[in-house]
């Protein structure tokens, strides 16, 4: 019997944000904040090998509007990463987005929320753009949302 080793799956592993607001001051504050939590920007990221336990590439797109008084900012984020189907909740859109919704329920300044999780299994397949179409995802999103709320308040 001959066992043939498979190469590790290669996925984009990065995050991008798009912030639009009519408030120059708010835009300046949000632009200067490090919402990426240390992840590479997707503008410069290449598809890289995942650890062997991962068999799926993901792209999580989350958006919403933050309001304070008469000012508002529309924020959209896309986070691309590796995931494993052996952890079903990490590749299930209802589960991932449901956890984000539960957490954001306590953030009344955040409205018009959207969440979409796309998965695929070919090398480099999670190359979606921010305007198209997990625990690590959840934690990074929560930290980014909290950072934006602190700036907003």
Short mmCIF file of C-alpha atoms in Angstrom, two decimals, residues 17-105:
data_model
loop_
_atom_site.label_atom_id
_atom_site.label_comp_id
_atom_site.label_asym_id
_atom_site.label_seq_id
_atom_site.Cartn_x
_atom_site.Cartn_y
_atom_site.Cartn_z
CA UNK A 17 -12.08 47.32 5.73
CA UNK A 18 -14.08 49.90 3.84
CA UNK A 19 -15.36 52.88 5.82
CA UNK A 20 -17.60 55.52 4.30
CA UNK A 21 -18.83 58.55 6.19
CA UNK A 22 -19.61 62.18 5.47
CA UNK A 23 -17.80 63.20 8.67
CA UNK A 24 -14.17 64.08 7.87
CA UNK A 25 -13.23 63.84 11.55
CA UNK A 26 -14.77 60.39 11.96
CA UNK A 27 -13.17 59.16 8.73
CA UNK A 28 -9.78 60.40 9.96
CA UNK A 29 -10.20 58.61 13.31
CA UNK A 30 -11.32 55.33 11.74
CA UNK A 31 -8.60 55.45 9.08
CA UNK A 32 -5.92 55.91 11.74
CA UNK A 33 -7.19 53.02 13.89
CA UNK A 34 -5.66 49.58 13.40
CA UNK A 35 -8.84 47.61 12.79
CA UNK A 36 -6.85 44.79 11.14
CA UNK A 37 -5.73 43.36 14.50
CA UNK A 38 -2.35 42.52 12.98
CA UNK A 39 -3.64 40.62 9.95
CA UNK A 40 -2.24 41.44 6.52
CA UNK A 41 -4.22 43.67 4.21
CA UNK A 42 -5.80 41.78 1.33
CA UNK A 43 -4.38 44.41 -1.04
CA UNK A 44 -0.91 42.95 -0.57
CA UNK A 45 -1.62 39.39 0.58
CA UNK A 46 -0.88 36.30 -1.47
CA UNK A 47 -2.54 32.94 -1.09
CA UNK A 48 -0.51 31.02 1.49
CA UNK A 49 -0.47 27.43 2.71
CA UNK A 50 -2.83 26.56 5.56
CA UNK A 51 -1.92 24.17 8.36
CA UNK A 52 -2.63 20.57 7.31
CA UNK A 53 -5.76 20.30 9.49
CA UNK A 54 -7.55 22.95 7.38
CA UNK A 55 -9.45 21.83 4.30
CA UNK A 56 -11.56 24.89 3.45
CA UNK A 57 -10.96 28.53 2.53
CA UNK A 58 -13.41 31.11 3.87
CA UNK A 59 -14.36 34.70 3.18
CA UNK A 60 -16.49 36.36 5.86
CA UNK A 61 -18.04 39.66 4.84
CA UNK A 62 -19.66 41.71 7.61
CA UNK A 63 -21.11 45.20 7.36
CA UNK A 64 -23.25 47.70 9.15
CA UNK A 65 -23.85 51.31 10.00
CA UNK A 66 -22.65 52.94 13.19
CA UNK A 67 -24.60 56.01 14.32
CA UNK A 68 -23.96 58.63 16.96
CA UNK A 69 -26.20 61.67 16.97
CA UNK A 70 -26.38 63.03 13.45
CA UNK A 71 -23.14 61.31 12.34
CA UNK A 72 -22.91 57.84 10.88
CA UNK A 73 -20.32 55.59 9.29
CA UNK A 74 -20.93 52.59 7.05
CA UNK A 75 -18.34 49.93 7.76
CA UNK A 76 -17.72 46.79 5.73
CA UNK A 77 -15.09 44.15 6.49
CA UNK A 78 -13.95 41.05 4.68
CA UNK A 79 -11.81 38.50 6.47
CA UNK A 80 -10.27 35.65 4.52
CA UNK A 81 -8.84 32.60 6.23
CA UNK A 82 -8.46 28.83 6.48
CA UNK A 83 -11.07 26.66 8.20
CA UNK A 84 -11.75 23.00 8.85
CA UNK A 85 -14.91 21.07 8.08
CA UNK A 86 -14.06 18.95 11.14
CA UNK A 87 -15.25 22.02 13.11
CA UNK A 88 -18.64 22.40 11.39
CA UNK A 89 -19.58 25.67 13.09
CA UNK A 90 -16.53 27.36 11.51
CA UNK A 91 -17.89 26.78 7.99
CA UNK A 92 -21.60 27.29 8.70
CA UNK A 93 -22.88 30.75 7.73
CA UNK A 94 -25.91 30.57 10.06
CA UNK A 95 -23.69 29.67 13.03
CA UNK A 96 -20.91 32.21 12.35
CA UNK A 97 -23.29 35.06 11.52
CA UNK A 98 -25.64 34.09 14.36
CA UNK A 99 -22.81 34.41 16.89
CA UNK A 100 -21.89 37.82 15.48
CA UNK A 101 -25.55 38.94 15.64
CA UNK A 102 -25.83 37.81 19.27
CA UNK A 103 -22.72 39.77 20.22
CA UNK A 104 -23.76 42.89 18.34
CA UNK A 105 -27.22 42.84 19.94
#
